[in-house]
């Protein structure tokens, strides 16, 4: 999985071949197919591995948070940190060829996005209940805005050759967004 993610970052997910993976891990291409009968199944395994890593990061972030404000920020930081540590993630998510050719991959990422937004909605509801955020906006809509913030910063980071700290920039913009939602 690590080799696929590293290679996807280096050469792009759409250009990645099973031959590239086999070379990187010191196996023959047929050996790759003994573990993953198709390239789509390889990508599906990678996506499922990413999903498990993200869920673990979110759970750890929520466990360490000391209140509703910390929880929301911790979830955003965890997502940004995961992207920073897996820089191929934005390329995989926005790869048209992978999404079109592999509906299972798309479904895994759609489910993980839904799970992430669900956690954000819960944290936002807690903040609204405590009076820290306005209660007149839908928690679901706020979660979509915050997810879009993460995705937008990740795209800028990727396009900008990773020339800034993804986590620092994302948290800075989160603070701006939350400040606007408090007014």
PDB file of N, CA, C and O in Angstrom, residues 93-167:
ATOM      1  N   UNK A  93      -8.069  11.256  -5.211  1.00  0.00           N
ATOM      2  CA  UNK A  93      -9.475  11.655  -5.085  1.00  0.00           C
ATOM      3  C   UNK A  93      -9.999  12.338  -6.333  1.00  0.00           C
ATOM      4  O   UNK A  93     -11.157  12.170  -6.700  1.00  0.00           O
ATOM      5  N   UNK A  94      -9.154  13.123  -6.966  1.00  0.00           N
ATOM      6  CA  UNK A  94      -9.613  13.900  -8.107  1.00  0.00           C
ATOM      7  C   UNK A  94      -9.174  13.305  -9.444  1.00  0.00           C
ATOM      8  O   UNK A  94      -9.271  13.953 -10.472  1.00  0.00           O
ATOM      9  N   UNK A  95      -8.728  12.065  -9.419  1.00  0.00           N
ATOM     10  CA  UNK A  95      -8.332  11.393 -10.648  1.00  0.00           C
ATOM     11  C   UNK A  95      -9.576  10.897 -11.370  1.00  0.00           C
ATOM     12  O   UNK A  95     -10.239   9.972 -10.922  1.00  0.00           O
ATOM     13  N   UNK A  96      -9.886  11.526 -12.458  1.00  0.00           N
ATOM     14  CA  UNK A  96     -11.077  11.172 -13.237  1.00  0.00           C
ATOM     15  C   UNK A  96     -11.022   9.721 -13.719  1.00  0.00           C
ATOM     16  O   UNK A  96     -12.012   8.992 -13.631  1.00  0.00           O
ATOM     17  N   UNK A  97      -9.888   9.307 -14.211  1.00  0.00           N
ATOM     18  CA  UNK A  97      -9.770   7.960 -14.742  1.00  0.00           C
ATOM     19  C   UNK A  97     -10.023   6.906 -13.670  1.00  0.00           C
ATOM     20  O   UNK A  97     -10.739   5.933 -13.891  1.00  0.00           O
ATOM     21  N   UNK A  98      -9.432   7.090 -12.491  1.00  0.00           N
ATOM     22  CA  UNK A  98      -9.649   6.126 -11.423  1.00  0.00           C
ATOM     23  C   UNK A  98     -11.108   6.122 -10.972  1.00  0.00           C
ATOM     24  O   UNK A  98     -11.689   5.080 -10.708  1.00  0.00           O
ATOM     25  N   UNK A  99     -11.696   7.298 -10.868  1.00  0.00           N
ATOM     26  CA  UNK A  99     -13.081   7.377 -10.422  1.00  0.00           C
ATOM     27  C   UNK A  99     -14.027   6.747 -11.435  1.00  0.00           C
ATOM     28  O   UNK A  99     -14.994   6.089 -11.074  1.00  0.00           O
ATOM     29  N   UNK A 100     -13.786   6.958 -12.700  1.00  0.00           N
ATOM     30  CA  UNK A 100     -14.662   6.428 -13.741  1.00  0.00           C
ATOM     31  C   UNK A 100     -14.467   4.920 -13.901  1.00  0.00           C
ATOM     32  O   UNK A 100     -15.429   4.174 -14.059  1.00  0.00           O
ATOM     33  N   UNK A 101     -13.223   4.477 -13.871  1.00  0.00           N
ATOM     34  CA  UNK A 101     -12.930   3.074 -14.128  1.00  0.00           C
ATOM     35  C   UNK A 101     -13.147   2.181 -12.918  1.00  0.00           C
ATOM     36  O   UNK A 101     -13.201   0.964 -13.060  1.00  0.00           O
ATOM     37  N   UNK A 102     -13.265   2.739 -11.731  1.00  0.00           N
ATOM     38  CA  UNK A 102     -13.325   1.919 -10.530  1.00  0.00           C
ATOM     39  C   UNK A 102     -14.409   2.438  -9.586  1.00  0.00           C
ATOM     40  O   UNK A 102     -14.116   3.191  -8.653  1.00  0.00           O
ATOM     41  N   UNK A 103     -15.673   2.033  -9.804  1.00  0.00           N
ATOM     42  CA  UNK A 103     -16.749   2.518  -8.941  1.00  0.00           C
ATOM     43  C   UNK A 103     -16.552   2.124  -7.474  1.00  0.00           C
ATOM     44  O   UNK A 103     -16.979   2.844  -6.577  1.00  0.00           O
ATOM     45  N   UNK A 104     -15.894   0.997  -7.219  1.00  0.00           N
ATOM     46  CA  UNK A 104     -15.631   0.606  -5.830  1.00  0.00           C
ATOM     47  C   UNK A 104     -14.753   1.622  -5.123  1.00  0.00           C
ATOM     48  O   UNK A 104     -14.972   1.941  -3.953  1.00  0.00           O
ATOM     49  N   UNK A 105     -13.757   2.141  -5.833  1.00  0.00           N
ATOM     50  CA  UNK A 105     -12.878   3.165  -5.275  1.00  0.00           C
ATOM     51  C   UNK A 105     -13.680   4.424  -4.939  1.00  0.00           C
ATOM     52  O   UNK A 105     -13.561   4.972  -3.840  1.00  0.00           O
ATOM     53  N   UNK A 106     -14.512   4.844  -5.871  1.00  0.00           N
ATOM     54  CA  UNK A 106     -15.357   6.019  -5.654  1.00  0.00           C
ATOM     55  C   UNK A 106     -16.265   5.811  -4.439  1.00  0.00           C
ATOM     56  O   UNK A 106     -16.414   6.693  -3.601  1.00  0.00           O
ATOM     57  N   UNK A 107     -16.820   4.614  -4.309  1.00  0.00           N
ATOM     58  CA  UNK A 107     -17.714   4.338  -3.183  1.00  0.00           C
ATOM     59  C   UNK A 107     -16.992   4.383  -1.844  1.00  0.00           C
ATOM     60  O   UNK A 107     -17.536   4.894  -0.864  1.00  0.00           O
ATOM     61  N   UNK A 108     -15.776   3.851  -1.798  1.00  0.00           N
ATOM     62  CA  UNK A 108     -15.011   3.900  -0.543  1.00  0.00           C
ATOM     63  C   UNK A 108     -14.778   5.355  -0.137  1.00  0.00           C
ATOM     64  O   UNK A 108     -14.999   5.735   1.018  1.00  0.00           O
ATOM     65  N   UNK A 109     -14.369   6.189  -1.091  1.00  0.00           N
ATOM     66  CA  UNK A 109     -14.096   7.586  -0.750  1.00  0.00           C
ATOM     67  C   UNK A 109     -15.383   8.360  -0.443  1.00  0.00           C
ATOM     68  O   UNK A 109     -15.389   9.235   0.415  1.00  0.00           O
ATOM     69  N   UNK A 110     -16.476   8.013  -1.106  1.00  0.00           N
ATOM     70  CA  UNK A 110     -17.755   8.665  -0.796  1.00  0.00           C
ATOM     71  C   UNK A 110     -18.193   8.312   0.632  1.00  0.00           C
ATOM     72  O   UNK A 110     -18.645   9.163   1.389  1.00  0.00           O
ATOM     73  N   UNK A 111     -18.022   7.049   1.004  1.00  0.00           N
ATOM     74  CA  UNK A 111     -18.379   6.622   2.360  1.00  0.00           C
ATOM     75  C   UNK A 111     -17.498   7.300   3.406  1.00  0.00           C
ATOM     76  O   UNK A 111     -17.987   7.720   4.449  1.00  0.00           O
ATOM     77  N   UNK A 112     -16.213   7.399   3.120  1.00  0.00           N
ATOM     78  CA  UNK A 112     -15.318   8.007   4.103  1.00  0.00           C
ATOM     79  C   UNK A 112     -15.607   9.495   4.244  1.00  0.00           C
ATOM     80  O   UNK A 112     -15.557  10.046   5.345  1.00  0.00           O
ATOM     81  N   UNK A 113     -15.958  10.158   3.140  1.00  0.00           N
ATOM     82  CA  UNK A 113     -16.342  11.566   3.220  1.00  0.00           C
ATOM     83  C   UNK A 113     -17.608  11.706   4.056  1.00  0.00           C
ATOM     84  O   UNK A 113     -17.700  12.602   4.903  1.00  0.00           O
ATOM     85  N   UNK A 114     -18.566  10.819   3.857  1.00  0.00           N
ATOM     86  CA  UNK A 114     -19.796  10.856   4.654  1.00  0.00           C
ATOM     87  C   UNK A 114     -19.525  10.647   6.134  1.00  0.00           C
ATOM     88  O   UNK A 114     -20.109  11.321   6.984  1.00  0.00           O
ATOM     89  N   UNK A 115     -18.621   9.725   6.442  1.00  0.00           N
ATOM     90  CA  UNK A 115     -18.272   9.478   7.845  1.00  0.00           C
ATOM     91  C   UNK A 115     -17.594  10.694   8.458  1.00  0.00           C
ATOM     92  O   UNK A 115     -17.879  11.078   9.603  1.00  0.00           O
ATOM     93  N   UNK A 116     -16.721  11.326   7.700  1.00  0.00           N
ATOM     94  CA  UNK A 116     -16.029  12.523   8.191  1.00  0.00           C
ATOM     95  C   UNK A 116     -17.030  13.655   8.417  1.00  0.00           C
ATOM     96  O   UNK A 116     -17.016  14.303   9.472  1.00  0.00           O
ATOM     97  N   UNK A 117     -17.897  13.870   7.451  1.00  0.00           N
ATOM     98  CA  UNK A 117     -18.896  14.930   7.614  1.00  0.00           C
ATOM     99  C   UNK A 117     -19.815  14.642   8.794  1.00  0.00           C
ATOM    100  O   UNK A 117     -20.206  15.564   9.509  1.00  0.00           O
ATOM    101  N   UNK A 118     -20.122  13.372   9.028  1.00  0.00           N
ATOM    102  CA  UNK A 118     -20.936  13.015  10.187  1.00  0.00           C
ATOM    103  C   UNK A 118     -20.268  13.406  11.497  1.00  0.00           C
ATOM    104  O   UNK A 118     -20.917  13.915  12.418  1.00  0.00           O
ATOM    105  N   UNK A 119     -18.981  13.197  11.587  1.00  0.00           N
ATOM    106  CA  UNK A 119     -18.249  13.597  12.792  1.00  0.00           C
ATOM    107  C   UNK A 119     -18.221  15.122  12.941  1.00  0.00           C
ATOM    108  O   UNK A 119     -18.362  15.649  14.050  1.00  0.00           O
ATOM    109  N   UNK A 120     -18.032  15.805  11.812  1.00  0.00           N
ATOM    110  CA  UNK A 120     -18.057  17.270  11.856  1.00  0.00           C
ATOM    111  C   UNK A 120     -19.425  17.768  12.299  1.00  0.00           C
ATOM    112  O   UNK A 120     -19.516  18.683  13.127  1.00  0.00           O
ATOM    113  N   UNK A 121     -20.492  17.196  11.754  1.00  0.00           N
ATOM    114  CA  UNK A 121     -21.860  17.604  12.119  1.00  0.00           C
ATOM    115  C   UNK A 121     -22.061  17.446  13.619  1.00  0.00           C
ATOM    116  O   UNK A 121     -22.600  18.342  14.285  1.00  0.00           O
ATOM    117  N   UNK A 122     -21.618  16.345  14.172  1.00  0.00           N
ATOM    118  CA  UNK A 122     -21.761  16.106  15.608  1.00  0.00           C
ATOM    119  C   UNK A 122     -21.009  17.168  16.419  1.00  0.00           C
ATOM    120  O   UNK A 122     -21.539  17.720  17.393  1.00  0.00           O
ATOM    121  N   UNK A 123     -19.788  17.467  16.018  1.00  0.00           N
ATOM    122  CA  UNK A 123     -18.994  18.485  16.723  1.00  0.00           C
ATOM    123  C   UNK A 123     -19.634  19.865  16.585  1.00  0.00           C
ATOM    124  O   UNK A 123     -19.657  20.650  17.545  1.00  0.00           O
ATOM    125  N   UNK A 124     -20.167  20.169  15.420  1.00  0.00           N
ATOM    126  CA  UNK A 124     -20.820  21.467  15.185  1.00  0.00           C
ATOM    127  C   UNK A 124     -22.077  21.583  16.031  1.00  0.00           C
ATOM    128  O   UNK A 124     -22.333  22.630  16.642  1.00  0.00           O
ATOM    129  N   UNK A 125     -22.865  20.530  16.092  1.00  0.00           N
ATOM    130  CA  UNK A 125     -24.077  20.540  16.938  1.00  0.00           C
ATOM    131  C   UNK A 125     -23.722  20.814  18.400  1.00  0.00           C
ATOM    132  O   UNK A 125     -24.408  21.576  19.079  1.00  0.00           O
ATOM    133  N   UNK A 126     -22.635  20.181  18.859  1.00  0.00           N
ATOM    134  CA  UNK A 126     -22.199  20.410  20.234  1.00  0.00           C
ATOM    135  C   UNK A 126     -21.805  21.871  20.438  1.00  0.00           C
ATOM    136  O   UNK A 126     -22.122  22.473  21.470  1.00  0.00           O
ATOM    137  N   UNK A 127     -21.125  22.458  19.449  1.00  0.00           N
ATOM    138  CA  UNK A 127     -20.741  23.868  19.558  1.00  0.00           C
ATOM    139  C   UNK A 127     -21.973  24.769  19.527  1.00  0.00           C
ATOM    140  O   UNK A 127     -22.026  25.768  20.236  1.00  0.00           O
ATOM    141  N   UNK A 128     -22.937  24.444  18.705  1.00  0.00           N
ATOM    142  CA  UNK A 128     -24.163  25.238  18.658  1.00  0.00           C
ATOM    143  C   UNK A 128     -24.927  25.115  19.973  1.00  0.00           C
ATOM    144  O   UNK A 128     -25.445  26.109  20.492  1.00  0.00           O
ATOM    145  N   UNK A 129     -24.970  23.923  20.540  1.00  0.00           N
ATOM    146  CA  UNK A 129     -25.673  23.710  21.804  1.00  0.00           C
ATOM    147  C   UNK A 129     -25.022  24.479  22.942  1.00  0.00           C
ATOM    148  O   UNK A 129     -25.711  24.985  23.841  1.00  0.00           O
ATOM    149  N   UNK A 130     -23.705  24.618  22.891  1.00  0.00           N
ATOM    150  CA  UNK A 130     -23.002  25.354  23.948  1.00  0.00           C
ATOM    151  C   UNK A 130     -23.000  26.863  23.700  1.00  0.00           C
ATOM    152  O   UNK A 130     -22.509  27.625  24.526  1.00  0.00           O
ATOM    153  N   UNK A 131     -23.507  27.282  22.548  1.00  0.00           N
ATOM    154  CA  UNK A 131     -23.553  28.703  22.212  1.00  0.00           C
ATOM    155  C   UNK A 131     -22.288  29.225  21.557  1.00  0.00           C
ATOM    156  O   UNK A 131     -22.166  30.421  21.302  1.00  0.00           O
ATOM    157  N   UNK A 132     -21.333  28.355  21.278  1.00  0.00           N
ATOM    158  CA  UNK A 132     -20.079  28.783  20.654  1.00  0.00           C
ATOM    159  C   UNK A 132     -20.226  29.095  19.168  1.00  0.00           C
ATOM    160  O   UNK A 132     -19.415  29.820  18.615  1.00  0.00           O
ATOM    161  N   UNK A 133     -21.223  28.504  18.521  1.00  0.00           N
ATOM    162  CA  UNK A 133     -21.519  28.798  17.123  1.00  0.00           C
ATOM    163  C   UNK A 133     -22.983  29.189  17.005  1.00  0.00           C
ATOM    164  O   UNK A 133     -23.812  28.725  17.780  1.00  0.00           O
ATOM    165  N   UNK A 134     -23.272  29.998  15.997  1.00  0.00           N
ATOM    166  CA  UNK A 134     -24.654  30.363  15.734  1.00  0.00           C
ATOM    167  C   UNK A 134     -25.477  29.107  15.517  1.00  0.00           C
ATOM    168  O   UNK A 134     -25.021  28.155  14.882  1.00  0.00           O
ATOM    169  N   UNK A 135     -26.692  29.146  16.019  1.00  0.00           N
ATOM    170  CA  UNK A 135     -27.567  28.003  15.859  1.00  0.00           C
ATOM    171  C   UNK A 135     -28.501  28.112  14.682  1.00  0.00           C
ATOM    172  O   UNK A 135     -29.305  27.216  14.443  1.00  0.00           O
ATOM    173  N   UNK A 136     -28.408  29.224  13.944  1.00  0.00           N
ATOM    174  CA  UNK A 136     -29.364  29.409  12.848  1.00  0.00           C
ATOM    175  C   UNK A 136     -28.893  28.802  11.527  1.00  0.00           C
ATOM    176  O   UNK A 136     -29.635  28.806  10.553  1.00  0.00           O
ATOM    177  N   UNK A 137     -27.701  28.268  11.479  1.00  0.00           N
ATOM    178  CA  UNK A 137     -27.207  27.608  10.273  1.00  0.00           C
ATOM    179  C   UNK A 137     -27.247  26.094  10.479  1.00  0.00           C
ATOM    180  O   UNK A 137     -26.990  25.598  11.573  1.00  0.00           O
ATOM    181  N   UNK A 138     -27.548  25.380   9.439  1.00  0.00           N
ATOM    182  CA  UNK A 138     -27.616  23.925   9.486  1.00  0.00           C
ATOM    183  C   UNK A 138     -26.233  23.347   9.774  1.00  0.00           C
ATOM    184  O   UNK A 138     -25.264  23.685   9.084  1.00  0.00           O
ATOM    185  N   UNK A 139     -26.122  22.453  10.763  1.00  0.00           N
ATOM    186  CA  UNK A 139     -24.834  21.807  11.018  1.00  0.00           C
ATOM    187  C   UNK A 139     -24.325  21.051   9.788  1.00  0.00           C
ATOM    188  O   UNK A 139     -23.117  21.001   9.537  1.00  0.00           O
ATOM    189  N   UNK A 140     -25.244  20.478   9.016  1.00  0.00           N
ATOM    190  CA  UNK A 140     -24.845  19.761   7.803  1.00  0.00           C
ATOM    191  C   UNK A 140     -24.223  20.721   6.782  1.00  0.00           C
ATOM    192  O   UNK A 140     -23.221  20.378   6.132  1.00  0.00           O
ATOM    193  N   UNK A 141     -24.815  21.915   6.645  1.00  0.00           N
ATOM    194  CA  UNK A 141     -24.262  22.900   5.713  1.00  0.00           C
ATOM    195  C   UNK A 141     -22.898  23.400   6.181  1.00  0.00           C
ATOM    196  O   UNK A 141     -21.985  23.578   5.375  1.00  0.00           O
ATOM    197  N   UNK A 142     -22.758  23.615   7.472  1.00  0.00           N
ATOM    198  CA  UNK A 142     -21.470  24.049   8.006  1.00  0.00           C
ATOM    199  C   UNK A 142     -20.416  22.963   7.775  1.00  0.00           C
ATOM    200  O   UNK A 142     -19.277  23.253   7.391  1.00  0.00           O
ATOM    201  N   UNK A 143     -20.797  21.714   7.976  1.00  0.00           N
ATOM    202  CA  UNK A 143     -19.857  20.606   7.746  1.00  0.00           C
ATOM    203  C   UNK A 143     -19.410  20.570   6.288  1.00  0.00           C
ATOM    204  O   UNK A 143     -18.228  20.334   6.004  1.00  0.00           O
ATOM    205  N   UNK A 144     -20.331  20.820   5.371  1.00  0.00           N
ATOM    206  CA  UNK A 144     -19.965  20.857   3.957  1.00  0.00           C
ATOM    207  C   UNK A 144     -19.000  22.007   3.689  1.00  0.00           C
ATOM    208  O   UNK A 144     -18.014  21.852   2.962  1.00  0.00           O
ATOM    209  N   UNK A 145     -19.257  23.168   4.294  1.00  0.00           N
ATOM    210  CA  UNK A 145     -18.335  24.303   4.135  1.00  0.00           C
ATOM    211  C   UNK A 145     -16.942  23.956   4.657  1.00  0.00           C
ATOM    212  O   UNK A 145     -15.934  24.273   4.012  1.00  0.00           O
ATOM    213  N   UNK A 146     -16.885  23.308   5.805  1.00  0.00           N
ATOM    214  CA  UNK A 146     -15.580  22.981   6.389  1.00  0.00           C
ATOM    215  C   UNK A 146     -14.869  21.889   5.595  1.00  0.00           C
ATOM    216  O   UNK A 146     -13.648  21.926   5.432  1.00  0.00           O
ATOM    217  N   UNK A 147     -15.632  20.934   5.088  1.00  0.00           N
ATOM    218  CA  UNK A 147     -15.031  19.919   4.225  1.00  0.00           C
ATOM    219  C   UNK A 147     -14.491  20.569   2.961  1.00  0.00           C
ATOM    220  O   UNK A 147     -13.393  20.234   2.485  1.00  0.00           O
ATOM    221  N   UNK A 148     -15.243  21.513   2.425  1.00  0.00           N
ATOM    222  CA  UNK A 148     -14.789  22.234   1.227  1.00  0.00           C
ATOM    223  C   UNK A 148     -13.543  23.054   1.530  1.00  0.00           C
ATOM    224  O   UNK A 148     -12.657  23.189   0.678  1.00  0.00           O
ATOM    225  N   UNK A 149     -13.467  23.606   2.729  1.00  0.00           N
ATOM    226  CA  UNK A 149     -12.270  24.343   3.133  1.00  0.00           C
ATOM    227  C   UNK A 149     -11.051  23.415   3.099  1.00  0.00           C
ATOM    228  O   UNK A 149     -10.016  23.762   2.536  1.00  0.00           O
ATOM    229  N   UNK A 150     -11.189  22.227   3.674  1.00  0.00           N
ATOM    230  CA  UNK A 150     -10.085  21.264   3.687  1.00  0.00           C
ATOM    231  C   UNK A 150      -9.693  20.896   2.258  1.00  0.00           C
ATOM    232  O   UNK A 150      -8.508  20.903   1.901  1.00  0.00           O
ATOM    233  N   UNK A 151     -10.683  20.596   1.439  1.00  0.00           N
ATOM    234  CA  UNK A 151     -10.399  20.204   0.058  1.00  0.00           C
ATOM    235  C   UNK A 151      -9.753  21.354  -0.718  1.00  0.00           C
ATOM    236  O   UNK A 151      -8.814  21.135  -1.483  1.00  0.00           O
ATOM    237  N   UNK A 152     -10.243  22.561  -0.512  1.00  0.00           N
ATOM    238  CA  UNK A 152      -9.692  23.712  -1.218  1.00  0.00           C
ATOM    239  C   UNK A 152      -8.251  23.988  -0.832  1.00  0.00           C
ATOM    240  O   UNK A 152      -7.406  24.262  -1.692  1.00  0.00           O
ATOM    241  N   UNK A 153      -7.954  23.915   0.450  1.00  0.00           N
ATOM    242  CA  UNK A 153      -6.578  24.137   0.898  1.00  0.00           C
ATOM    243  C   UNK A 153      -5.671  23.024   0.368  1.00  0.00           C
ATOM    244  O   UNK A 153      -4.539  23.280  -0.057  1.00  0.00           O
ATOM    245  N   UNK A 154      -6.187  21.793   0.354  1.00  0.00           N
ATOM    246  CA  UNK A 154      -5.393  20.672  -0.157  1.00  0.00           C
ATOM    247  C   UNK A 154      -5.092  20.851  -1.642  1.00  0.00           C
ATOM    248  O   UNK A 154      -3.974  20.567  -2.088  1.00  0.00           O
ATOM    249  N   UNK A 155      -6.056  21.336  -2.392  1.00  0.00           N
ATOM    250  CA  UNK A 155      -5.816  21.581  -3.823  1.00  0.00           C
ATOM    251  C   UNK A 155      -4.784  22.691  -4.005  1.00  0.00           C
ATOM    252  O   UNK A 155      -3.858  22.564  -4.794  1.00  0.00           O
ATOM    253  N   UNK A 156      -4.928  23.790  -3.247  1.00  0.00           N
ATOM    254  CA  UNK A 156      -3.936  24.881  -3.332  1.00  0.00           C
ATOM    255  C   UNK A 156      -2.552  24.385  -2.971  1.00  0.00           C
ATOM    256  O   UNK A 156      -1.558  24.750  -3.599  1.00  0.00           O
ATOM    257  N   UNK A 157      -2.468  23.563  -1.935  1.00  0.00           N
ATOM    258  CA  UNK A 157      -1.201  23.005  -1.472  1.00  0.00           C
ATOM    259  C   UNK A 157      -0.572  22.159  -2.571  1.00  0.00           C
ATOM    260  O   UNK A 157       0.616  22.270  -2.858  1.00  0.00           O
ATOM    261  N   UNK A 158      -1.395  21.323  -3.207  1.00  0.00           N
ATOM    262  CA  UNK A 158      -0.903  20.463  -4.279  1.00  0.00           C
ATOM    263  C   UNK A 158      -0.453  21.284  -5.479  1.00  0.00           C
ATOM    264  O   UNK A 158       0.636  21.082  -6.014  1.00  0.00           O
ATOM    265  N   UNK A 159      -1.282  22.226  -5.898  1.00  0.00           N
ATOM    266  CA  UNK A 159      -0.945  23.056  -7.057  1.00  0.00           C
ATOM    267  C   UNK A 159       0.235  23.978  -6.778  1.00  0.00           C
ATOM    268  O   UNK A 159       0.985  24.332  -7.683  1.00  0.00           O
ATOM    269  N   UNK A 160       0.405  24.357  -5.521  1.00  0.00           N
ATOM    270  CA  UNK A 160       1.507  25.245  -5.140  1.00  0.00           C
ATOM    271  C   UNK A 160       2.775  24.508  -4.797  1.00  0.00           C
ATOM    272  O   UNK A 160       3.628  25.036  -4.069  1.00  0.00           O
ATOM    273  N   UNK A 161       2.900  23.278  -5.285  1.00  0.00           N
ATOM    274  CA  UNK A 161       4.107  22.471  -5.067  1.00  0.00           C
ATOM    275  C   UNK A 161       4.414  22.293  -3.582  1.00  0.00           C
ATOM    276  O   UNK A 161       5.566  22.255  -3.168  1.00  0.00           O
ATOM    277  N   UNK A 162       3.339  22.271  -2.782  1.00  0.00           N
ATOM    278  CA  UNK A 162       3.465  22.050  -1.332  1.00  0.00           C
ATOM    279  C   UNK A 162       4.387  23.080  -0.690  1.00  0.00           C
ATOM    280  O   UNK A 162       5.197  22.761   0.180  1.00  0.00           O
ATOM    281  N   UNK A 163       4.216  24.321  -1.157  1.00  0.00           N
ATOM    282  CA  UNK A 163       5.084  25.406  -0.721  1.00  0.00           C
ATOM    283  C   UNK A 163       4.685  26.071   0.590  1.00  0.00           C
ATOM    284  O   UNK A 163       5.253  27.093   0.950  1.00  0.00           O
ATOM    285  N   UNK A 164       3.724  25.520   1.274  1.00  0.00           N
ATOM    286  CA  UNK A 164       3.326  26.045   2.584  1.00  0.00           C
ATOM    287  C   UNK A 164       2.872  24.882   3.453  1.00  0.00           C
ATOM    288  O   UNK A 164       2.643  23.782   2.961  1.00  0.00           O
ATOM    289  N   UNK A 165       2.757  25.140   4.744  1.00  0.00           N
ATOM    290  CA  UNK A 165       2.300  24.097   5.665  1.00  0.00           C
ATOM    291  C   UNK A 165       0.800  23.918   5.491  1.00  0.00           C
ATOM    292  O   UNK A 165       0.013  24.834   5.763  1.00  0.00           O
ATOM    293  N   UNK A 166       0.409  22.758   5.031  1.00  0.00           N
ATOM    294  CA  UNK A 166      -1.005  22.467   4.816  1.00  0.00           C
ATOM    295  C   UNK A 166      -1.798  22.585   6.118  1.00  0.00           C
ATOM    296  O   UNK A 166      -2.866  23.203   6.153  1.00  0.00           O
ATOM    297  N   UNK A 167      -1.274  22.031   7.175  1.00  0.00           N
ATOM    298  CA  UNK A 167      -1.984  22.052   8.458  1.00  0.00           C
ATOM    299  C   UNK A 167      -2.107  23.478   8.980  1.00  0.00           C
ATOM    300  O   UNK A 167      -3.195  23.916   9.370  1.00  0.00           O
TER     301      UNK A 167
END
